[in-house]
PDB file of N, CA and C in Angstrom:
ATOM      1  N   ALA A   1     -66.838-117.802  80.547  1.00  0.00           N
ATOM      2  CA  ALA A   1     -67.613-117.735  79.317  1.00  0.00           C
ATOM      3  C   ALA A   1     -68.914-116.993  79.583  1.00  0.00           C
ATOM      4  N   TYR A   2     -69.344-116.271  78.604  1.00  0.00           N
ATOM      5  CA  TYR A   2     -70.589-115.511  78.681  1.00  0.00           C
ATOM      6  C   TYR A   2     -71.660-116.224  77.878  1.00  0.00           C
ATOM      7  N   VAL A   3     -72.914-116.012  78.281  1.00  0.00           N
ATOM      8  CA  VAL A   3     -74.031-116.647  77.589  1.00  0.00           C
ATOM      9  C   VAL A   3     -75.093-115.606  77.250  1.00  0.00           C
ATOM     10  N   LEU A   4     -75.853-115.914  76.218  1.00  0.00           N
ATOM     11  CA  LEU A   4     -76.993-115.090  75.835  1.00  0.00           C
ATOM     12  C   LEU A   4     -78.220-115.691  76.498  1.00  0.00           C
ATOM     13  N   VAL A   5     -78.878-114.908  77.335  1.00  0.00           N
ATOM     14  CA  VAL A   5     -80.078-115.352  78.035  1.00  0.00           C
ATOM     15  C   VAL A   5     -81.265-114.630  77.411  1.00  0.00           C
ATOM     16  N   TYR A   6     -82.326-115.372  77.123  1.00  0.00           N
ATOM     17  CA  TYR A   6     -83.521-114.763  76.532  1.00  0.00           C
ATOM     18  C   TYR A   6     -84.744-115.533  76.985  1.00  0.00           C
ATOM     19  N   ARG A   7     -85.902-114.888  76.838  1.00  0.00           N
ATOM     20  CA  ARG A   7     -87.158-115.538  77.204  1.00  0.00           C
ATOM     21  C   ARG A   7     -87.550-116.544  76.135  1.00  0.00           C
ATOM     22  N   GLU A   8     -88.093-117.658  76.569  1.00  0.00           N
ATOM     23  CA  GLU A   8     -88.608-118.646  75.631  1.00  0.00           C
ATOM     24  C   GLU A   8     -89.708-117.988  74.798  1.00  0.00           C
ATOM     25  N   GLY A   9     -89.673-118.234  73.503  1.00  0.00           N
ATOM     26  CA  GLY A   9     -90.659-117.640  72.607  1.00  0.00           C
ATOM     27  C   GLY A   9     -90.320-116.224  72.184  1.00  0.00           C
ATOM     28  N   GLY A  10     -89.130-115.759  72.533  1.00  0.00           N
ATOM     29  CA  GLY A  10     -88.722-114.397  72.204  1.00  0.00           C
ATOM     30  C   GLY A  10     -88.087-114.249  70.832  1.00  0.00           C
ATOM     31  N   GLY A  11     -88.084-115.318  70.050  1.00  0.00           N
ATOM     32  CA  GLY A  11     -87.543-115.245  68.702  1.00  0.00           C
ATOM     33  C   GLY A  11     -86.038-115.366  68.602  1.00  0.00           C
ATOM     34  N   LEU A  12     -85.387-115.745  69.683  1.00  0.00           N
ATOM     35  CA  LEU A  12     -83.923-115.828  69.657  1.00  0.00           C
ATOM     36  C   LEU A  12     -83.398-117.255  69.740  1.00  0.00           C
ATOM     37  N   GLY A  13     -84.267-118.223  69.668  1.00  0.00           N
ATOM     38  CA  GLY A  13     -83.827-119.611  69.674  1.00  0.00           C
ATOM     39  C   GLY A  13     -82.892-119.891  68.508  1.00  0.00           C
ATOM     40  N   GLY A  14     -81.822-120.615  68.769  1.00  0.00           N
ATOM     41  CA  GLY A  14     -80.872-120.964  67.721  1.00  0.00           C
ATOM     42  C   GLY A  14     -79.760-119.956  67.506  1.00  0.00           C
ATOM     43  N   VAL A  15     -79.791-118.813  68.187  1.00  0.00           N
ATOM     44  CA  VAL A  15     -78.712-117.828  68.048  1.00  0.00           C
ATOM     45  C   VAL A  15     -77.448-118.414  68.662  1.00  0.00           C
ATOM     46  N   GLU A  16     -76.380-118.429  67.879  1.00  0.00           N
ATOM     47  CA  GLU A  16     -75.112-118.984  68.360  1.00  0.00           C
ATOM     48  C   GLU A  16     -73.965-117.989  68.316  1.00  0.00           C
ATOM     49  N   THR A  17     -74.133-116.894  67.570  1.00  0.00           N
ATOM     50  CA  THR A  17     -73.068-115.895  67.484  1.00  0.00           C
ATOM     51  C   THR A  17     -73.658-114.501  67.621  1.00  0.00           C
ATOM     52  N   ILE A  18     -72.808-113.572  67.997  1.00  0.00           N
ATOM     53  CA  ILE A  18     -73.227-112.184  68.160  1.00  0.00           C
ATOM     54  C   ILE A  18     -73.594-111.553  66.816  1.00  0.00           C
ATOM     55  N   GLY A  19     -73.152-112.161  65.727  1.00  0.00           N
ATOM     56  CA  GLY A  19     -73.455-111.638  64.399  1.00  0.00           C
ATOM     57  C   GLY A  19     -74.758-112.154  63.815  1.00  0.00           C
ATOM     58  N   ASP A  20     -75.509-112.933  64.581  1.00  0.00           N
ATOM     59  CA  ASP A  20     -76.767-113.486  64.074  1.00  0.00           C
ATOM     60  C   ASP A  20     -77.750-112.356  63.760  1.00  0.00           C
ATOM     61  N   PRO A  21     -78.347-112.353  62.566  1.00  0.00           N
ATOM     62  CA  PRO A  21     -79.297-111.302  62.182  1.00  0.00           C
ATOM     63  C   PRO A  21     -80.505-111.188  63.114  1.00  0.00           C
ATOM     64  N   LYS A  22     -80.831-112.237  63.851  1.00  0.00           N
ATOM     65  CA  LYS A  22     -81.962-112.177  64.789  1.00  0.00           C
ATOM     66  C   LYS A  22     -81.742-111.145  65.892  1.00  0.00           C
ATOM     67  N   LEU A  23     -80.487-110.785  66.141  1.00  0.00           N
ATOM     68  CA  LEU A  23     -80.175-109.831  67.205  1.00  0.00           C
ATOM     69  C   LEU A  23     -80.268-108.379  66.751  1.00  0.00           C
ATOM     70  N   ALA A  24     -80.374-108.155  65.457  1.00  0.00           N
ATOM     71  CA  ALA A  24     -80.282-106.805  64.901  1.00  0.00           C
ATOM     72  C   ALA A  24     -81.273-105.814  65.498  1.00  0.00           C
ATOM     73  N   ASP A  25     -82.486-106.216  65.768  1.00  0.00           N
ATOM     74  CA  ASP A  25     -83.490-105.272  66.265  1.00  0.00           C
ATOM     75  C   ASP A  25     -83.852-105.518  67.727  1.00  0.00           C
ATOM     76  N   LYS A  26     -83.016-106.234  68.437  1.00  0.00           N
ATOM     77  CA  LYS A  26     -83.302-106.577  69.831  1.00  0.00           C
ATOM     78  C   LYS A  26     -82.561-105.661  70.796  1.00  0.00           C
ATOM     79  N   LYS A  27     -83.192-105.386  71.930  1.00  0.00           N
ATOM     80  CA  LYS A  27     -82.551-104.620  72.999  1.00  0.00           C
ATOM     81  C   LYS A  27     -81.823-105.633  73.882  1.00  0.00           C
ATOM     82  N   ILE A  28     -80.504-105.551  73.877  1.00  0.00           N
ATOM     83  CA  ILE A  28     -79.665-106.522  74.578  1.00  0.00           C
ATOM     84  C   ILE A  28     -79.029-105.859  75.795  1.00  0.00           C
ATOM     85  N   GLY A  29     -79.187-106.487  76.948  1.00  0.00           N
ATOM     86  CA  GLY A  29     -78.542-106.002  78.157  1.00  0.00           C
ATOM     87  C   GLY A  29     -77.101-106.471  78.201  1.00  0.00           C
ATOM     88  N   ILE A  30     -76.211-105.546  78.577  1.00  0.00           N
ATOM     89  CA  ILE A  30     -74.781-105.860  78.604  1.00  0.00           C
ATOM     90  C   ILE A  30     -74.107-105.021  79.690  1.00  0.00           C
ATOM     91  N   VAL A  31     -73.166-105.614  80.404  1.00  0.00           N
ATOM     92  CA  VAL A  31     -72.386-104.863  81.382  1.00  0.00           C
ATOM     93  C   VAL A  31     -71.259-104.166  80.636  1.00  0.00           C
ATOM     94  N   GLY A  32     -71.221-102.844  80.751  1.00  0.00           N
ATOM     95  CA  GLY A  32     -70.192-102.060  80.079  1.00  0.00           C
ATOM     96  C   GLY A  32     -68.799-102.437  80.563  1.00  0.00           C
ATOM     97  N   GLY A  33     -67.832-102.358  79.681  1.00  0.00           N
ATOM     98  CA  GLY A  33     -66.452-102.636  80.041  1.00  0.00           C
ATOM     99  C   GLY A  33     -66.091-104.109  80.079  1.00  0.00           C
ATOM    100  N   THR A  34     -67.004-104.970  79.654  1.00  0.00           N
ATOM    101  CA  THR A  34     -66.721-106.405  79.625  1.00  0.00           C
ATOM    102  C   THR A  34     -66.416-106.832  78.191  1.00  0.00           C
ATOM    103  N   PRO A  35     -65.754-107.966  78.008  1.00  0.00           N
ATOM    104  CA  PRO A  35     -65.445-108.413  76.643  1.00  0.00           C
ATOM    105  C   PRO A  35     -66.664-108.490  75.716  1.00  0.00           C
ATOM    106  N   PRO A  36     -67.825-108.971  76.186  1.00  0.00           N
ATOM    107  CA  PRO A  36     -68.963-109.015  75.260  1.00  0.00           C
ATOM    108  C   PRO A  36     -69.430-107.629  74.805  1.00  0.00           C
ATOM    109  N   ALA A  37     -69.189-106.603  75.619  1.00  0.00           N
ATOM    110  CA  ALA A  37     -69.555-105.246  75.203  1.00  0.00           C
ATOM    111  C   ALA A  37     -68.725-104.836  73.986  1.00  0.00           C
ATOM    112  N   SER A  38     -67.461-105.200  73.974  1.00  0.00           N
ATOM    113  CA  SER A  38     -66.615-104.921  72.805  1.00  0.00           C
ATOM    114  C   SER A  38     -67.117-105.680  71.586  1.00  0.00           C
ATOM    115  N   ASN A  39     -67.548-106.919  71.795  1.00  0.00           N
ATOM    116  CA  ASN A  39     -68.083-107.713  70.684  1.00  0.00           C
ATOM    117  C   ASN A  39     -69.381-107.120  70.152  1.00  0.00           C
ATOM    118  N   LEU A  40     -70.244-106.632  71.044  1.00  0.00           N
ATOM    119  CA  LEU A  40     -71.483-105.977  70.595  1.00  0.00           C
ATOM    120  C   LEU A  40     -71.160-104.734  69.777  1.00  0.00           C
ATOM    121  N   ALA A  41     -70.178-103.969  70.232  1.00  0.00           N
ATOM    122  CA  ALA A  41     -69.787-102.764  69.496  1.00  0.00           C
ATOM    123  C   ALA A  41     -69.261-103.129  68.114  1.00  0.00           C
ATOM    124  N   ALA A  42     -68.436-104.157  68.029  1.00  0.00           N
ATOM    125  CA  ALA A  42     -67.895-104.584  66.736  1.00  0.00           C
ATOM    126  C   ALA A  42     -69.001-105.053  65.798  1.00  0.00           C
ATOM    127  N   ALA A  43     -70.065-105.626  66.363  1.00  0.00           N
ATOM    128  CA  ALA A  43     -71.194-106.098  65.555  1.00  0.00           C
ATOM    129  C   ALA A  43     -72.221-104.989  65.314  1.00  0.00           C
ATOM    130  N   LYS A  44     -71.897-103.771  65.760  1.00  0.00           N
ATOM    131  CA  LYS A  44     -72.769-102.597  65.603  1.00  0.00           C
ATOM    132  C   LYS A  44     -74.133-102.793  66.275  1.00  0.00           C
ATOM    133  N   LEU A  45     -74.116-103.403  67.456  1.00  0.00           N
ATOM    134  CA  LEU A  45     -75.351-103.643  68.201  1.00  0.00           C
ATOM    135  C   LEU A  45     -75.467-102.787  69.465  1.00  0.00           C
ATOM    136  N   MET A  46     -74.493-101.915  69.708  1.00  0.00           N
ATOM    137  CA  MET A  46     -74.537-101.108  70.928  1.00  0.00           C
ATOM    138  C   MET A  46     -75.610-100.021  70.881  1.00  0.00           C
ATOM    139  N   ARG A  47     -76.011 -99.593  69.692  1.00  0.00           N
ATOM    140  CA  ARG A  47     -77.033 -98.538  69.601  1.00  0.00           C
ATOM    141  C   ARG A  47     -78.335 -98.956  70.264  1.00  0.00           C
ATOM    142  N   SER A  48     -78.673-100.223  70.146  1.00  0.00           N
ATOM    143  CA  SER A  48     -79.929-100.695  70.729  1.00  0.00           C
ATOM    144  C   SER A  48     -79.716-101.426  72.056  1.00  0.00           C
ATOM    145  N   ALA A  49     -78.484-101.462  72.535  1.00  0.00           N
ATOM    146  CA  ALA A  49     -78.186-102.169  73.785  1.00  0.00           C
ATOM    147  C   ALA A  49     -78.556-101.314  74.994  1.00  0.00           C
ATOM    148  N   LYS A  50     -78.828-101.973  76.083  1.00  0.00           N
ATOM    149  CA  LYS A  50     -78.994-101.292  77.374  1.00  0.00           C
ATOM    150  C   LYS A  50     -77.776-101.669  78.199  1.00  0.00           C
ATOM    151  N   THR A  51     -76.988-100.666  78.562  1.00  0.00           N
ATOM    152  CA  THR A  51     -75.767-100.949  79.317  1.00  0.00           C
ATOM    153  C   THR A  51     -76.028-100.859  80.816  1.00  0.00           C
ATOM    154  N   TYR A  52     -75.329-101.702  81.532  1.00  0.00           N
ATOM    155  CA  TYR A  52     -75.405-101.753  82.989  1.00  0.00           C
ATOM    156  C   TYR A  52     -74.003-101.498  83.521  1.00  0.00           C
ATOM    157  N   PRO A  53     -73.885-100.840  84.677  1.00  0.00           N
ATOM    158  CA  PRO A  53     -72.547-100.547  85.203  1.00  0.00           C
ATOM    159  C   PRO A  53     -71.834-101.806  85.686  1.00  0.00           C
ATOM    160  N   LEU A  54     -70.536-101.796  85.550  1.00  0.00           N
ATOM    161  CA  LEU A  54     -69.714-102.890  86.061  1.00  0.00           C
ATOM    162  C   LEU A  54     -69.600-102.699  87.569  1.00  0.00           C
ATOM    163  N   MET A  55     -70.240-103.572  88.323  1.00  0.00           N
ATOM    164  CA  MET A  55     -70.253-103.469  89.780  1.00  0.00           C
ATOM    165  C   MET A  55     -69.720-104.771  90.350  1.00  0.00           C
ATOM    166  N   VAL A  56     -68.646-104.680  91.089  1.00  0.00           N
ATOM    167  CA  VAL A  56     -68.013-105.881  91.616  1.00  0.00           C
ATOM    168  C   VAL A  56     -68.448-106.152  93.055  1.00  0.00           C
ATOM    169  N   ASP A  57     -68.585-105.109  93.850  1.00  0.00           N
ATOM    170  CA  ASP A  57     -68.915-105.266  95.266  1.00  0.00           C
ATOM    171  C   ASP A  57     -70.427-105.224  95.454  1.00  0.00           C
ATOM    172  N   THR A  58     -71.039-106.385  95.603  1.00  0.00           N
ATOM    173  CA  THR A  58     -72.497-106.438  95.719  1.00  0.00           C
ATOM    174  C   THR A  58     -72.995-106.015  97.101  1.00  0.00           C
ATOM    175  N   ARG A  59     -72.091-105.616  97.989  1.00  0.00           N
ATOM    176  CA  ARG A  59     -72.535-105.012  99.253  1.00  0.00           C
ATOM    177  C   ARG A  59     -73.043-103.603  98.999  1.00  0.00           C
ATOM    178  N   LEU A  60     -72.568-102.987  97.918  1.00  0.00           N
ATOM    179  CA  LEU A  60     -72.922-101.605  97.610  1.00  0.00           C
ATOM    180  C   LEU A  60     -74.081-101.496  96.629  1.00  0.00           C
ATOM    181  N   ALA A  61     -74.261-102.488  95.812  1.00  0.00           N
ATOM    182  CA  ALA A  61     -75.324-102.478  94.796  1.00  0.00           C
ATOM    183  C   ALA A  61     -75.619-103.926  94.429  1.00  0.00           C
ATOM    184  N   PRO A  62     -76.809-104.173  93.911  1.00  0.00           N
ATOM    185  CA  PRO A  62     -77.122-105.556  93.525  1.00  0.00           C
ATOM    186  C   PRO A  62     -76.269-106.019  92.349  1.00  0.00           C
ATOM    187  N   SER A  63     -76.183-107.307  92.190  1.00  0.00           N
ATOM    188  CA  SER A  63     -75.472-107.880  91.053  1.00  0.00           C
ATOM    189  C   SER A  63     -76.146-107.432  89.760  1.00  0.00           C
ATOM    190  N   MET A  64     -75.364-106.983  88.801  1.00  0.00           N
ATOM    191  CA  MET A  64     -75.945-106.563  87.527  1.00  0.00           C
ATOM    192  C   MET A  64     -76.530-107.748  86.777  1.00  0.00           C
ATOM    193  N   ALA A  65     -76.010-108.949  87.026  1.00  0.00           N
ATOM    194  CA  ALA A  65     -76.606-110.138  86.414  1.00  0.00           C
ATOM    195  C   ALA A  65     -78.035-110.299  86.913  1.00  0.00           C
ATOM    196  N   GLU A  66     -78.239-110.109  88.204  1.00  0.00           N
ATOM    197  CA  GLU A  66     -79.582-110.213  88.777  1.00  0.00           C
ATOM    198  C   GLU A  66     -80.497-109.130  88.213  1.00  0.00           C
ATOM    199  N   VAL A  67     -79.986-107.915  88.115  1.00  0.00           N
ATOM    200  CA  VAL A  67     -80.779-106.807  87.574  1.00  0.00           C
ATOM    201  C   VAL A  67     -81.156-107.087  86.118  1.00  0.00           C
ATOM    202  N   MET A  68     -80.212-107.589  85.327  1.00  0.00           N
ATOM    203  CA  MET A  68     -80.503-107.889  83.922  1.00  0.00           C
ATOM    204  C   MET A  68     -81.551-108.989  83.788  1.00  0.00           C
ATOM    205  N   ILE A  69     -81.457-110.032  84.604  1.00  0.00           N
ATOM    206  CA  ILE A  69     -82.448-111.115  84.535  1.00  0.00           C
ATOM    207  C   ILE A  69     -83.827-110.572  84.900  1.00  0.00           C
ATOM    208  N   LYS A  70     -83.902-109.716  85.916  1.00  0.00           N
ATOM    209  CA  LYS A  70     -85.190-109.105  86.282  1.00  0.00           C
ATOM    210  C   LYS A  70     -85.724-108.246  85.142  1.00  0.00           C
ATOM    211  N   ASP A  71     -84.848-107.463  84.508  1.00  0.00           N
ATOM    212  CA  ASP A  71     -85.267-106.641  83.362  1.00  0.00           C
ATOM    213  C   ASP A  71     -85.731-107.513  82.201  1.00  0.00           C
ATOM    214  N   LEU A  72     -85.060-108.619  81.993  1.00  0.00           N
ATOM    215  CA  LEU A  72     -85.447-109.550  80.937  1.00  0.00           C
ATOM    216  C   LEU A  72     -86.849-110.100  81.203  1.00  0.00           C
ATOM    217  N   LEU A  73     -87.101-110.530  82.422  1.00  0.00           N
ATOM    218  CA  LEU A  73     -88.410-111.074  82.776  1.00  0.00           C
ATOM    219  C   LEU A  73     -89.505-110.014  82.707  1.00  0.00           C
ATOM    220  N   ALA A  74     -89.140-108.753  82.972  1.00  0.00           N
ATOM    221  CA  ALA A  74     -90.107-107.651  82.916  1.00  0.00           C
ATOM    222  C   ALA A  74     -90.345-107.158  81.494  1.00  0.00           C
ATOM    223  N   GLY A  75     -89.513-107.599  80.547  1.00  0.00           N
ATOM    224  CA  GLY A  75     -89.664-107.164  79.163  1.00  0.00           C
ATOM    225  C   GLY A  75     -88.951-105.865  78.835  1.00  0.00           C
ATOM    226  N   THR A  76     -88.132-105.363  79.755  1.00  0.00           N
ATOM    227  CA  THR A  76     -87.364-104.142  79.514  1.00  0.00           C
ATOM    228  C   THR A  76     -86.289-104.371  78.461  1.00  0.00           C
ATOM    229  N   ILE A  77     -85.726-105.574  78.456  1.00  0.00           N
ATOM    230  CA  ILE A  77     -84.747-105.969  77.443  1.00  0.00           C
ATOM    231  C   ILE A  77     -85.202-107.285  76.818  1.00  0.00           C
ATOM    232  N   ASP A  78     -84.715-107.554  75.612  1.00  0.00           N
ATOM    233  CA  ASP A  78     -85.070-108.788  74.901  1.00  0.00           C
ATOM    234  C   ASP A  78     -84.127-109.938  75.220  1.00  0.00           C
ATOM    235  N   ALA A  79     -82.907-109.600  75.597  1.00  0.00           N
ATOM    236  CA  ALA A  79     -81.888-110.605  75.888  1.00  0.00           C
ATOM    237  C   ALA A  79     -80.835-109.966  76.780  1.00  0.00           C
ATOM    238  N   ALA A  80     -80.035-110.804  77.403  1.00  0.00           N
ATOM    239  CA  ALA A  80     -78.937-110.319  78.234  1.00  0.00           C
ATOM    240  C   ALA A  80     -77.715-111.186  77.969  1.00  0.00           C
ATOM    241  N   ILE A  81     -76.570-110.547  77.933  1.00  0.00           N
ATOM    242  CA  ILE A  81     -75.315-111.292  77.832  1.00  0.00           C
ATOM    243  C   ILE A  81     -74.675-111.219  79.212  1.00  0.00           C
ATOM    244  N   VAL A  82     -74.583-112.392  79.841  1.00  0.00           N
ATOM    245  CA  VAL A  82     -74.189-112.476  81.242  1.00  0.00           C
ATOM    246  C   VAL A  82     -73.113-113.549  81.397  1.00  0.00           C
ATOM    247  N   TRP A  83     -72.217-113.343  82.360  1.00  0.00           N
ATOM    248  CA  TRP A  83     -71.219-114.358  82.672  1.00  0.00           C
ATOM    249  C   TRP A  83     -71.955-115.643  83.030  1.00  0.00           C
ATOM    250  N   GLY A  84     -71.580-116.750  82.419  1.00  0.00           N
ATOM    251  CA  GLY A  84     -72.291-118.015  82.505  1.00  0.00           C
ATOM    252  C   GLY A  84     -72.732-118.457  83.890  1.00  0.00           C
ATOM    253  N   PRO A  85     -71.819-118.555  84.869  1.00  0.00           N
ATOM    254  CA  PRO A  85     -72.243-119.005  86.197  1.00  0.00           C
ATOM    255  C   PRO A  85     -73.294-118.096  86.835  1.00  0.00           C
ATOM    256  N   MET A  86     -73.155-116.793  86.655  1.00  0.00           N
ATOM    257  CA  MET A  86     -74.138-115.852  87.208  1.00  0.00           C
ATOM    258  C   MET A  86     -75.470-115.986  86.485  1.00  0.00           C
ATOM    259  N   ALA A  87     -75.423-116.157  85.183  1.00  0.00           N
ATOM    260  CA  ALA A  87     -76.654-116.305  84.401  1.00  0.00           C
ATOM    261  C   ALA A  87     -77.437-117.519  84.873  1.00  0.00           C
ATOM    262  N   GLY A  88     -76.755-118.635  85.039  1.00  0.00           N
ATOM    263  CA  GLY A  88     -77.418-119.850  85.491  1.00  0.00           C
ATOM    264  C   GLY A  88     -78.014-119.695  86.877  1.00  0.00           C
ATOM    265  N   TYR A  89     -77.268-119.081  87.768  1.00  0.00           N
ATOM    266  CA  TYR A  89     -77.732-118.893  89.141  1.00  0.00           C
ATOM    267  C   TYR A  89     -78.998-118.041  89.186  1.00  0.00           C
ATOM    268  N   TYR A  90     -78.962-116.871  88.536  1.00  0.00           N
ATOM    269  CA  TYR A  90     -80.105-115.962  88.625  1.00  0.00           C
ATOM    270  C   TYR A  90     -81.283-116.410  87.768  1.00  0.00           C
ATOM    271  N   ALA A  91     -81.027-117.054  86.663  1.00  0.00           N
ATOM    272  CA  ALA A  91     -82.130-117.569  85.846  1.00  0.00           C
ATOM    273  C   ALA A  91     -82.870-118.665  86.612  1.00  0.00           C
ATOM    274  N   LYS A  92     -82.127-119.535  87.269  1.00  0.00           N
ATOM    275  CA  LYS A  92     -82.749-120.609  88.048  1.00  0.00           C
ATOM    276  C   LYS A  92     -83.512-120.035  89.237  1.00  0.00           C
ATOM    277  N   LYS A  93     -82.946-119.023  89.859  1.00  0.00           N
ATOM    278  CA  LYS A  93     -83.555-118.383  91.026  1.00  0.00           C
ATOM    279  C   LYS A  93     -84.843-117.654  90.646  1.00  0.00           C
ATOM    280  N   SER A  94     -84.911-117.179  89.422  1.00  0.00           N
ATOM    281  CA  SER A  94     -86.085-116.428  88.966  1.00  0.00           C
ATOM    282  C   SER A  94     -87.148-117.393  88.542  1.00  0.00           C
TER     283      SER A  94
END
């Protein structure tokens, strides 16, 4: 399962679906080629999304979940859609 991660006070509290109007003007981080990327496209949210490459071997590059959480904390993106276990791990670590 994937989760929407956002900063507290970022105006996204209570968002439960990808179709929530609160997401319309937000820059959302998403790993390309994943199921949530298709959902963002169907909801017409890819124009404002920041895509990250699908990287499986973290010996060659950092985890994109980690990169997205860092970008979220830096304010580069407003939210990130991340695989649940990875989101929890990196959010807690940050």
